[in-house]
mmCIF file of C-alpha atoms in Angstrom:
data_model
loop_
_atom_site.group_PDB
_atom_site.id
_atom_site.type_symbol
_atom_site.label_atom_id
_atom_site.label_comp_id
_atom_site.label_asym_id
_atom_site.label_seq_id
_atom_site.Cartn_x
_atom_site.Cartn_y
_atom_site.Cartn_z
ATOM 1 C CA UNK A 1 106.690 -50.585 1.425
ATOM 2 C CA UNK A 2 108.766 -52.413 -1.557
ATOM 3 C CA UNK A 3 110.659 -50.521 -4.125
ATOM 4 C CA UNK A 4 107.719 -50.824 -6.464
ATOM 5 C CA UNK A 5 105.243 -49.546 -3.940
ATOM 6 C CA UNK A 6 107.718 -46.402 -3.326
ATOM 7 C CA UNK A 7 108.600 -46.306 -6.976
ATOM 8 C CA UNK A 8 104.797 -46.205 -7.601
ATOM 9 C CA UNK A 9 103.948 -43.495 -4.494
ATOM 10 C CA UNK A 10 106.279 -41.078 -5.960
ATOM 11 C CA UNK A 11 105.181 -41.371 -9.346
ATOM 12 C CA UNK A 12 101.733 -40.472 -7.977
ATOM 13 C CA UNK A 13 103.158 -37.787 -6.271
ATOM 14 C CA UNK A 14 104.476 -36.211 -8.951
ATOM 15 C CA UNK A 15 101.231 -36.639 -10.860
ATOM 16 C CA UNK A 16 99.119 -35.015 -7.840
ATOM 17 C CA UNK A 17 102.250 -32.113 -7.833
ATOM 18 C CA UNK A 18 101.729 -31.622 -12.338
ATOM 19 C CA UNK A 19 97.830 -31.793 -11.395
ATOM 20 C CA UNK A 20 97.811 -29.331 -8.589
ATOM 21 C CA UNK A 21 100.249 -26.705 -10.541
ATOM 22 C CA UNK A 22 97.979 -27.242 -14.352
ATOM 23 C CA UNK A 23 94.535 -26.675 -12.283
ATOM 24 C CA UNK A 24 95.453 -23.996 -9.491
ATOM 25 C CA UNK A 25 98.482 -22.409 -9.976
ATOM 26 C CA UNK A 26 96.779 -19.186 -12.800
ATOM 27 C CA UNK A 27 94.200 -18.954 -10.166
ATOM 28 C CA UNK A 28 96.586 -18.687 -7.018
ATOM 29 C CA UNK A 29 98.644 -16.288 -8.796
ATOM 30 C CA UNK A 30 96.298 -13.544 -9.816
ATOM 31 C CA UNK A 31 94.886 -13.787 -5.807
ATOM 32 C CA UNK A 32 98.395 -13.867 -4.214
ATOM 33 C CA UNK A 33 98.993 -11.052 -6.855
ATOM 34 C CA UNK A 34 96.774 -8.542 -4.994
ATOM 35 C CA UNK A 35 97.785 -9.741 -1.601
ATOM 36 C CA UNK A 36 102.177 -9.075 -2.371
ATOM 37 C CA UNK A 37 101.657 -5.331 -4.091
ATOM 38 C CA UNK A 38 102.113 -7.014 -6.802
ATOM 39 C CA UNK A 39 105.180 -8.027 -6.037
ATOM 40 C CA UNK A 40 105.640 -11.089 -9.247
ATOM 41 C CA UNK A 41 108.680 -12.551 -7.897
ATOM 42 C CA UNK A 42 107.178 -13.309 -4.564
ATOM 43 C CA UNK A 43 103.881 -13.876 -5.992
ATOM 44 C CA UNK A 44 105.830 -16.513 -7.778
ATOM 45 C CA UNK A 45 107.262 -17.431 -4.787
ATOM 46 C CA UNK A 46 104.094 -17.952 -2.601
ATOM 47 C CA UNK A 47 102.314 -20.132 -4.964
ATOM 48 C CA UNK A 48 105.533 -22.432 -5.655
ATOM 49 C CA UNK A 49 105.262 -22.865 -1.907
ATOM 50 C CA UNK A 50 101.388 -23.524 -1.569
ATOM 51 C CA UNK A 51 101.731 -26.225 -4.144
ATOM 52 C CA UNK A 52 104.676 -27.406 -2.267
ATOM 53 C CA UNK A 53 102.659 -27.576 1.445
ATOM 54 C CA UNK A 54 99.613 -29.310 -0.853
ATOM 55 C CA UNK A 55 101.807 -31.434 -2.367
ATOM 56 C CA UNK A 56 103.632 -32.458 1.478
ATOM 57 C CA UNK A 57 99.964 -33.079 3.052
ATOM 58 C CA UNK A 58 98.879 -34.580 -0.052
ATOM 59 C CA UNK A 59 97.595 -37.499 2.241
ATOM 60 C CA UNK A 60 95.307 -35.454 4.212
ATOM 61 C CA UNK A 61 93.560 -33.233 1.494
ATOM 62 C CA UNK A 62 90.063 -33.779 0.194
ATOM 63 C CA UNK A 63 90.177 -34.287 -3.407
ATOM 64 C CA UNK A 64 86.963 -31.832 -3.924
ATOM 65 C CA UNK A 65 87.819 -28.886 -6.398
ATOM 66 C CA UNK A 66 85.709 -26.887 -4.214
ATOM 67 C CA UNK A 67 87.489 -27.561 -1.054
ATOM 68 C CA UNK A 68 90.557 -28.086 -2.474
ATOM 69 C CA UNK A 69 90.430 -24.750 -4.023
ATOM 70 C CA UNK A 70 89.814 -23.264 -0.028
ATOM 71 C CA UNK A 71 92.615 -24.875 1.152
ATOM 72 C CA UNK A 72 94.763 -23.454 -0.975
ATOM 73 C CA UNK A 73 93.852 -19.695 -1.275
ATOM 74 C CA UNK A 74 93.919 -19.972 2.992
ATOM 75 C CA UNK A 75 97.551 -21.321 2.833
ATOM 76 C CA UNK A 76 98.454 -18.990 0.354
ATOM 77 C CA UNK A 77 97.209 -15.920 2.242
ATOM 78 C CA UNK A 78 98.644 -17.378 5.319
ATOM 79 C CA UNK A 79 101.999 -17.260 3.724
ATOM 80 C CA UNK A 80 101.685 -13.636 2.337
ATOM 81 C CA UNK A 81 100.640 -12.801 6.181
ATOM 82 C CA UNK A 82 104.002 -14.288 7.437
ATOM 83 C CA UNK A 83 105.586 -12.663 4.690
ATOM 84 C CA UNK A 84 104.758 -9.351 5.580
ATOM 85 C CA UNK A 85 105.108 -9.850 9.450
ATOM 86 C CA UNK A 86 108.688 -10.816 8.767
ATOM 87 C CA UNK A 87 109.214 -8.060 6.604
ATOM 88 C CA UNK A 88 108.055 -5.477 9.034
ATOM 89 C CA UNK A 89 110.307 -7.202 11.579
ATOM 90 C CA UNK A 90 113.303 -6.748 9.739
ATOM 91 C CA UNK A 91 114.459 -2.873 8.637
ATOM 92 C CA UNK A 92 113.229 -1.879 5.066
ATOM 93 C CA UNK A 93 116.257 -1.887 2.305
ATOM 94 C CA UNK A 94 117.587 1.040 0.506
ATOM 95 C CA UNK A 95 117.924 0.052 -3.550
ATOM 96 C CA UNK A 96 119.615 2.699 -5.340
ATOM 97 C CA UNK A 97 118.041 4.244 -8.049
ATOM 98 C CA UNK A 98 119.647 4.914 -11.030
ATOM 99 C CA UNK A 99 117.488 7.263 -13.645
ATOM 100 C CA UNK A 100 119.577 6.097 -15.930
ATOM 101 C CA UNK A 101 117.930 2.879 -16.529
ATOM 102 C CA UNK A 102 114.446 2.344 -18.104
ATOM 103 C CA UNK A 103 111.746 1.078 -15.878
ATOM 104 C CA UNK A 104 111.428 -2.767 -16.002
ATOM 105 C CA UNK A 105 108.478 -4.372 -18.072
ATOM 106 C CA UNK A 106 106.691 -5.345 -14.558
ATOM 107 C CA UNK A 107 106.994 -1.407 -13.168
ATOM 108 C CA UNK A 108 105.202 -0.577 -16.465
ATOM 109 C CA UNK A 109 102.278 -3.176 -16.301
ATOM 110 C CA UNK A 110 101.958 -2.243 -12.601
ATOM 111 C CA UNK A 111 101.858 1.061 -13.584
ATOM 112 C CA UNK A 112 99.231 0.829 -16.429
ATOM 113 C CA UNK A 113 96.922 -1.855 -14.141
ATOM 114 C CA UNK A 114 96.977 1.172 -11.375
ATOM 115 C CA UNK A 115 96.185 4.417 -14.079
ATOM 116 C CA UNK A 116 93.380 1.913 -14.956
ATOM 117 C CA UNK A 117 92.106 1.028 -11.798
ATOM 118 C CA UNK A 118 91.580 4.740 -10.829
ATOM 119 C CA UNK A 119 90.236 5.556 -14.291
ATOM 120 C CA UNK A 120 87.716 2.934 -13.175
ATOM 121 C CA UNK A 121 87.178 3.997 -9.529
ATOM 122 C CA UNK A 122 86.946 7.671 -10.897
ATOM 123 C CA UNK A 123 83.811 6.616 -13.305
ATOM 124 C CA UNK A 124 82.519 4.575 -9.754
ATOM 125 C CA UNK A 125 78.992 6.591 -8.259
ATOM 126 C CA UNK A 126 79.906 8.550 -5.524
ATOM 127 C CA UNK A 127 78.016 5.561 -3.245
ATOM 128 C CA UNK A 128 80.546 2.842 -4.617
ATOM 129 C CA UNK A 129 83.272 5.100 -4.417
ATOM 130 C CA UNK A 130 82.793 5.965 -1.099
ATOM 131 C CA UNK A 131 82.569 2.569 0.421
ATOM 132 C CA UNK A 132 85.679 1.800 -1.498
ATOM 133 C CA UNK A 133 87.560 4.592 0.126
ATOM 134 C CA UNK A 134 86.485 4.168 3.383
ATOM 135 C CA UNK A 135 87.160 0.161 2.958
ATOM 136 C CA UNK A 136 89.924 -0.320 1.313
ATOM 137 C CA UNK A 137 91.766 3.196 1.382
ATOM 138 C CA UNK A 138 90.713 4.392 5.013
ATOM 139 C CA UNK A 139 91.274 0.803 6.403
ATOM 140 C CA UNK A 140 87.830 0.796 7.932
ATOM 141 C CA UNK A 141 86.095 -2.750 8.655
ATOM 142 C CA UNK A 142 82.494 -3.047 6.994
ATOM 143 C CA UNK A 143 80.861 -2.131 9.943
ATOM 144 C CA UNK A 144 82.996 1.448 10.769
ATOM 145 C CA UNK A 145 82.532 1.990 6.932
ATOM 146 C CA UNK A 146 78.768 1.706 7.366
ATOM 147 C CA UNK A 147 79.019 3.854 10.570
ATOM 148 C CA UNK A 148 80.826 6.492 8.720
ATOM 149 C CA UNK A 149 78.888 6.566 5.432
ATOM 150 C CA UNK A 150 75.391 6.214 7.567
ATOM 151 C CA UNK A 151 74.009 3.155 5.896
ATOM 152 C CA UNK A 152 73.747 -0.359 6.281
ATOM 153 C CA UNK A 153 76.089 -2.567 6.479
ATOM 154 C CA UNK A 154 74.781 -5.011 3.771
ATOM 155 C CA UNK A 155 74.514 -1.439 2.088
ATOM 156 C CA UNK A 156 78.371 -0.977 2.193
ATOM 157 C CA UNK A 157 78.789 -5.042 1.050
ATOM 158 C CA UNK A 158 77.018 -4.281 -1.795
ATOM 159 C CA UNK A 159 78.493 -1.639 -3.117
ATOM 160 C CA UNK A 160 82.138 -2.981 -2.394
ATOM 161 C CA UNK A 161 80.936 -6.096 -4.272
ATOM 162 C CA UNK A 162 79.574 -4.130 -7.439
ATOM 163 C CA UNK A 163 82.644 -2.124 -7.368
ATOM 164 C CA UNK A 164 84.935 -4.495 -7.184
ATOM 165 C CA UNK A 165 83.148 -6.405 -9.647
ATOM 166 C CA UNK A 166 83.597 -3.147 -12.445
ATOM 167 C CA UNK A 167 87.412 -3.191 -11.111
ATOM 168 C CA UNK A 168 88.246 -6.466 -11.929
ATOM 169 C CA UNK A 169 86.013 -6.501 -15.707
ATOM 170 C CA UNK A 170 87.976 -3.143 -16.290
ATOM 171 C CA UNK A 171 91.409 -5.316 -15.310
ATOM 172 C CA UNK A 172 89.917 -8.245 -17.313
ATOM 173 C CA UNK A 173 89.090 -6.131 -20.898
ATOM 174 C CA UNK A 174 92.430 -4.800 -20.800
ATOM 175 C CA UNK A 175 94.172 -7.923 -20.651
#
């Protein structure tokens, strides 16, 4: 490849890389947001790196929104999965805490998107409630929650859908 063709590769590149970050990189972060605890900095962290492995197999990608979109959100949990196994490997850190000094802007938004999530859950029906606790609180696949709560599994689907669905409108209005 000439100068020109390399000259003209890496300006594409670099298009592909501006492209990629304008269209996915809201969307990647509020999904990677759940999956780090809402950790920003890694959040931030993950996506940059998504984009980066997109961007470095930019050859063998389909160009389809659709399945673009996949490929993404399945890297980017991938890399919150390694994140956390590596974590657990290594031994937690001690930060010292210091009352002195206000909470940081991010503590407080965590803080108010939690109170509002269990406002939410609180106003759930004891059905949707239920399969929330025993899903995502108790751990339980689909199928042990719909053991446990004596309905079907669809059932339990559902109601996590239609639950999670108030959740996120709640999160949504408040922004």
């Amino acid at each position: 490849m000439g100068d020109q063709g390399k000259v003209a590769q890496a300006h594409q590149d670099e298009e592909l890389l501006t492209l990629l970050y304008g269209q996915f990189q809201r969307m990647l972060f509020s999904q990677v947001l759940c999956l780090t605890n809402y950790d920003r900095q890694w959040t931030e962290d993950v996506v940059q790196e998504t984009l980066i492995r997109a961007w470095q197999n930019s050859a063998h990608l389909v160009r389809e929104p659709g399945m673009l979109r996949g490929w993404l959100c399945t890297v980017a949990r991938r890399i919150v999965i390694d994140g956390w196994r590596s974590r657990q490997a290594r031994p937690q850190e001690v930060e010292l805490l210091r009352p002195d000094i206000a909470e940081s802007p991010d503590d407080t938004e965590q803080t108010l998107s939690v109170m509002v999530i269990i406002d939410v859950v609180r106003q759930l029906s004891d059905e949707h409630r239920s399969a929330v606790y025993e899903t995502y609180v108790m751990g339980r696949t689909v199928k042990e929650a719909a053991i446990v709560l004596g309905v079907p599994e669809g059932t339990v689907k559902s109601r996590l859908y239609k639950a999670m669905h108030t959740i996120r409108r709640a999160l949504q209005d408040r922004s």
